[in-house]
Short mmCIF file of C-alpha atoms in Angstrom, two decimals:
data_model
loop_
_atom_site.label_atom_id
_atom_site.label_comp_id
_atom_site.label_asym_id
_atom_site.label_seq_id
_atom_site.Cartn_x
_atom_site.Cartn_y
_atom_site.Cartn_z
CA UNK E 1 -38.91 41.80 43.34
CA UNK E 2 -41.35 38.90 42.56
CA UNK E 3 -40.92 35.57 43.81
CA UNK E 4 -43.10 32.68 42.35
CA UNK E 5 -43.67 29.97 45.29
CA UNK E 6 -44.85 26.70 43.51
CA UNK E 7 -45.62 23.24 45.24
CA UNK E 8 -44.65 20.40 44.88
CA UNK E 9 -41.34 20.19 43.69
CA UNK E 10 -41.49 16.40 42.65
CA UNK E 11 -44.79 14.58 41.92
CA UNK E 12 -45.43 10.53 40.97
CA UNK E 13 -48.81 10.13 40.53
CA UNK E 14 -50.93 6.71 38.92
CA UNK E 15 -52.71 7.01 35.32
CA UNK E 16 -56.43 8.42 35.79
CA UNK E 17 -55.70 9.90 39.22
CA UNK E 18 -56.23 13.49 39.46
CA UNK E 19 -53.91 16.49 39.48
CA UNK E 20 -53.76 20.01 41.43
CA UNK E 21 -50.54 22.52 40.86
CA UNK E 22 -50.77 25.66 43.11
CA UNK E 23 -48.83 28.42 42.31
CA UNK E 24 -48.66 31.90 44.48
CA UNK E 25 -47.10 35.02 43.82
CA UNK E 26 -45.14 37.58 46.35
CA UNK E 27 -44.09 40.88 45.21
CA UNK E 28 -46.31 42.26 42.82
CA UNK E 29 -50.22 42.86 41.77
CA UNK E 30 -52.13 42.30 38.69
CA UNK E 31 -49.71 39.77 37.31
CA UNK E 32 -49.99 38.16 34.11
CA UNK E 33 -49.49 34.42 34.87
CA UNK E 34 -47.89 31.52 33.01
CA UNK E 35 -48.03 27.63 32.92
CA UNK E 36 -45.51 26.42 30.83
CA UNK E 37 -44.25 22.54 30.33
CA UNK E 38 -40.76 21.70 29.63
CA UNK E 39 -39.14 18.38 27.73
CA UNK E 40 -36.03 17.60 29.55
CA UNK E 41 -33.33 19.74 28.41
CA UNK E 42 -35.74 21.46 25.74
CA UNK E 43 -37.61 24.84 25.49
CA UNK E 44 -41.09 25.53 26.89
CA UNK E 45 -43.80 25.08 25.80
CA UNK E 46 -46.74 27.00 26.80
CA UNK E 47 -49.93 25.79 28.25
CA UNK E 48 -52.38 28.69 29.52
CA UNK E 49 -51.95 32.24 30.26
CA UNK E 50 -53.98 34.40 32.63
CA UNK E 51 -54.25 38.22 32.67
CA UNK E 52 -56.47 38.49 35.37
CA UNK E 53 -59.06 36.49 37.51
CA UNK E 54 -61.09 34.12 35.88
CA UNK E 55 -59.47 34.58 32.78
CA UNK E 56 -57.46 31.57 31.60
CA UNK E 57 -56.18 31.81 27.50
CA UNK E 58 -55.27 27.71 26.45
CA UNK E 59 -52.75 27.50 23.95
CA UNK E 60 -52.58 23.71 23.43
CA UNK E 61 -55.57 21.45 23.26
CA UNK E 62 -54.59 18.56 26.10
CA UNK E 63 -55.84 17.18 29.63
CA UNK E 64 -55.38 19.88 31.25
CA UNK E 65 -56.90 23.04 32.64
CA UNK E 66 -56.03 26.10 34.95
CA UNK E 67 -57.66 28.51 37.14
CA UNK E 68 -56.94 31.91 38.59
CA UNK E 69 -59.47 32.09 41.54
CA UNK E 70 -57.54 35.00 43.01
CA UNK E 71 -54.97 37.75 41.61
CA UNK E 72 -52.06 35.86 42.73
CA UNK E 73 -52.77 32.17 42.31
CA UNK E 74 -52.66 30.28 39.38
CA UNK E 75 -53.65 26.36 39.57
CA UNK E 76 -52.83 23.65 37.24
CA UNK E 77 -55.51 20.64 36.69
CA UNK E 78 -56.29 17.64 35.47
CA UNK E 79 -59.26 15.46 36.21
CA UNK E 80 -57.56 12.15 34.94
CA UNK E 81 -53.77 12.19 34.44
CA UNK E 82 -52.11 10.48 31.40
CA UNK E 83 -49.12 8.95 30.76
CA UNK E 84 -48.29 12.05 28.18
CA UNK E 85 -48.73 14.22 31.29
CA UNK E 86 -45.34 13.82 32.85
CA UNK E 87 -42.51 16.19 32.71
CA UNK E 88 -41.79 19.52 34.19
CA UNK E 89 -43.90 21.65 34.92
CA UNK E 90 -43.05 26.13 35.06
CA UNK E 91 -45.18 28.66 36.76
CA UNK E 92 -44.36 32.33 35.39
CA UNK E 93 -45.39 35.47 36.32
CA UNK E 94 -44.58 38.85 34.29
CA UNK E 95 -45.71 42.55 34.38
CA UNK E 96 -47.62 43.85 31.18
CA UNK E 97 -45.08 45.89 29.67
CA UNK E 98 -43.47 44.38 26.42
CA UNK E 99 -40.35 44.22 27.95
CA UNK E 100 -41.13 42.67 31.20
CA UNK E 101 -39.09 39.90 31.96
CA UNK E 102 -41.08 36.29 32.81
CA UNK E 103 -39.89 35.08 37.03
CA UNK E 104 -40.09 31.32 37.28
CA UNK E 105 -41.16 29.18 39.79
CA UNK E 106 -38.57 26.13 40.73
CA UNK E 107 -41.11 24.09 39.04
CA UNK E 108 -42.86 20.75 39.64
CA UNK E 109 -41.59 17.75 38.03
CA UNK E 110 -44.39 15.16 37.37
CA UNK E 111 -44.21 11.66 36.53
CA UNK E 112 -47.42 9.83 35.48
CA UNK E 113 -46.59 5.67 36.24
CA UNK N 1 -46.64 31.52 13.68
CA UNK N 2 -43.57 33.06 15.20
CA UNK N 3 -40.38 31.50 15.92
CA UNK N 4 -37.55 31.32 16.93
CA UNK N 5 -34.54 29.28 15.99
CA UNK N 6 -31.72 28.44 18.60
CA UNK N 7 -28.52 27.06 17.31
CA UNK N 8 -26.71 25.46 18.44
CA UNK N 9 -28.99 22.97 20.12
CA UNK N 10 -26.17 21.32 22.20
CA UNK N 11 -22.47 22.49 23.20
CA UNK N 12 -19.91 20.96 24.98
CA UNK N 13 -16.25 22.53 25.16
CA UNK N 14 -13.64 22.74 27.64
CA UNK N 15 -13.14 25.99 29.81
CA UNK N 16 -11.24 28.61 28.64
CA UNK N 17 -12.88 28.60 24.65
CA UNK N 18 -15.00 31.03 23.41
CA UNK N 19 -18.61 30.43 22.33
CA UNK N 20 -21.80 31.55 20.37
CA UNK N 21 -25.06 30.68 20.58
CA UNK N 22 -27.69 32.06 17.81
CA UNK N 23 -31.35 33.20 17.90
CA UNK N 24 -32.76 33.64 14.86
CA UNK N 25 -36.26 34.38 13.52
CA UNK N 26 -38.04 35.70 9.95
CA UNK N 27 -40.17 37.91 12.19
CA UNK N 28 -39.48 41.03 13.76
CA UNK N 29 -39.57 41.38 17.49
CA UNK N 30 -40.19 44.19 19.95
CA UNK N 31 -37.64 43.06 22.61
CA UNK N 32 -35.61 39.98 23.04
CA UNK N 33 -34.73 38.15 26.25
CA UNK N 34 -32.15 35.40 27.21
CA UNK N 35 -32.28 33.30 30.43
CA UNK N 36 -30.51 30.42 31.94
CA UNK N 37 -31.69 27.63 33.36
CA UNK N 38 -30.42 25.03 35.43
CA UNK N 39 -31.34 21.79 35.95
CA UNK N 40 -34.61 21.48 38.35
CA UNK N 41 -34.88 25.43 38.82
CA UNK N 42 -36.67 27.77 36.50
CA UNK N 43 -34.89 30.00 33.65
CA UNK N 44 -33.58 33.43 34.96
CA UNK N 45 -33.62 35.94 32.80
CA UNK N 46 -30.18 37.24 31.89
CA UNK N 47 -30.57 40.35 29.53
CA UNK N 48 -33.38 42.22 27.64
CA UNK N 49 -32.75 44.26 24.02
CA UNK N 50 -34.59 46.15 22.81
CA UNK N 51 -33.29 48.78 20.57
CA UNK N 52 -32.01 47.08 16.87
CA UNK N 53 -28.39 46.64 16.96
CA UNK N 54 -28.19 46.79 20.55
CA UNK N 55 -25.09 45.46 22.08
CA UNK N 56 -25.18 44.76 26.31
CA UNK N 57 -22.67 43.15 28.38
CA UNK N 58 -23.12 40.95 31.61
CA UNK N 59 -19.17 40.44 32.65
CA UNK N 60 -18.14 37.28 30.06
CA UNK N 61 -21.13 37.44 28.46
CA UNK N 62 -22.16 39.54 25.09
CA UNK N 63 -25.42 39.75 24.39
CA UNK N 64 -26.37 41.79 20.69
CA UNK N 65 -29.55 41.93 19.42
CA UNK N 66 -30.36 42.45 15.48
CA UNK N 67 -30.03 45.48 13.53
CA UNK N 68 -33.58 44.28 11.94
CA UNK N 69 -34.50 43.41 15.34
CA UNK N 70 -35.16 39.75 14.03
CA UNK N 71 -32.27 38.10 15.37
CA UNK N 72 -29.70 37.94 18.47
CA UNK N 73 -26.56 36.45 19.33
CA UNK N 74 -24.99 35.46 23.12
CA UNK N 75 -21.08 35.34 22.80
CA UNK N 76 -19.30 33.76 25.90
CA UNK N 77 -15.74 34.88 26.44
CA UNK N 78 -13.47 32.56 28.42
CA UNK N 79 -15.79 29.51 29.59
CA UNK N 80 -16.07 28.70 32.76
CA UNK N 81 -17.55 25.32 34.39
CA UNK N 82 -20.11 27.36 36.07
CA UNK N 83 -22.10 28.91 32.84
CA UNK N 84 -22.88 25.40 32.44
CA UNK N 85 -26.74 25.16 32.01
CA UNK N 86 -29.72 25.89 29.48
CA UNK N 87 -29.53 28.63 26.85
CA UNK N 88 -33.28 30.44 25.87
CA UNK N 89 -34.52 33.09 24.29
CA UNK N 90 -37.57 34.75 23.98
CA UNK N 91 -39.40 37.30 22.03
CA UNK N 92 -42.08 39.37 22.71
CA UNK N 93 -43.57 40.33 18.91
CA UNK N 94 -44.94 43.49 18.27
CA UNK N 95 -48.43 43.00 18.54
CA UNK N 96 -48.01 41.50 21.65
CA UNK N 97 -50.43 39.89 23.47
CA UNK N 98 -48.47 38.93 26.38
CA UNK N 99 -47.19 35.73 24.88
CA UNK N 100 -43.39 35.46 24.70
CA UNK N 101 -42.19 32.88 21.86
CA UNK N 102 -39.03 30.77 23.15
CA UNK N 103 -36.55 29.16 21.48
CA UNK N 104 -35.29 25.63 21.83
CA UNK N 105 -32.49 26.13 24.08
CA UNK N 106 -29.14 25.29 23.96
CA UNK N 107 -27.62 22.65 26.59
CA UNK N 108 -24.41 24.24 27.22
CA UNK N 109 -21.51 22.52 28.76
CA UNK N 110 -18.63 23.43 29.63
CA UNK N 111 -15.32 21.04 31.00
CA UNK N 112 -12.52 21.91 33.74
#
């Protein structure tokens, strides 16, 4: 089965500092792979989507960018963090069958002082 | 836009009652998935339907998707302390592009 590694778990960092996510996946090839942000106690709400190297889909205009320099890492970015930044942050990975269910990381909670 | 509505959006009861949570949607979706989520860990899926009218069980838990495969229900028998979490689910639609739409959740709680 898949397991989604993601680091750090917990994350303060200052306005206008920058921000790298990793994300690595065991257990499978050719994922398709998921950032997702989450309000607390809300659903998700989805940032970018990869379905292979280089190629990053961005579903919400925002700070923020990913890249997918190999099959099995997925990195979150941001060149200047903003307040609006913070909260928790999901890395998914899922086969490409319709019915192929999404495995979460443990996710990275960020708070932007 | 697809999506999905997830009612309700919090519930708190006491253990032993009987619950519902809703998932509904105007559009029609190709499979259905509910995970649960607790706090500071990602969602884990629970179930996947796919066929309309589909009805699957997971011990206390009743999952039934749609006969018009635009809705789906969870039914929890019996509530126990420890199904206490977050409630989502999420569709694939049919011309699916590898984006799953989620619901809102619902915050579940349940009391000893």
């Amino acid at each position: 089965s898949q397991t989604i590694h993601q680091w750090p778990a917990t994350l303060v960092q200052p306005v206008g500092s920058p921000l790298s996510l990793e994300c690595t996946v065991e257990g499978t090839s050719n994922p398709n792979l998921y950032w997702y942000r989450q309000a607390a106690g809300r659903g998700l709400q989805l940032l970018f989507y990869s379905v292979g190297i280089g190629q990053i889909s961005s579903e919400v205009p925002q700070n923020l960018s990913a890249s997918r320099p190999q099959d099995r890492q997925f990195i979150l970015s941001s060149k200047k963090l903003l307040l609006s930044d913070s909260g928790f942050y999901l890395c998914a990975s899922r086969g490409p069958s319709y019915n192929s269910p999404l495995h979460f990381g443990n996710g990275t909670r960020l708070t932007v002082t | 836009t697809q999506l999905l509505e997830q009612s309700p959006q919090f519930l708190s009861i006491q253990e032993g009652e009987n619950l519902t949570v809703y998932c509904n949607s105007s559009s029609v979706f190709s499979s259905l998935q509910w995970y649960r989520q607790e706090p500071g860990e990602g969602p884990v899926l629970l179930v996947t339907v796919v066929t309309g009218g589909e009805v699957k069980k997971l011990k206390r838990l009743t999952f039934q998707f749609g006969d018009a495969r635009k809705d789906s229900s969870l039914h929890i028998t019996a509530a126990q302390p420890g199904d206490t979490g977050l409630y989502l689910c999420a569709g694939a639609p049919f011309l699916f592009t590898g984006k799953l739409i989620f619901g809102q959740g619902t915050t579940l709680q349940v009391k000893p």
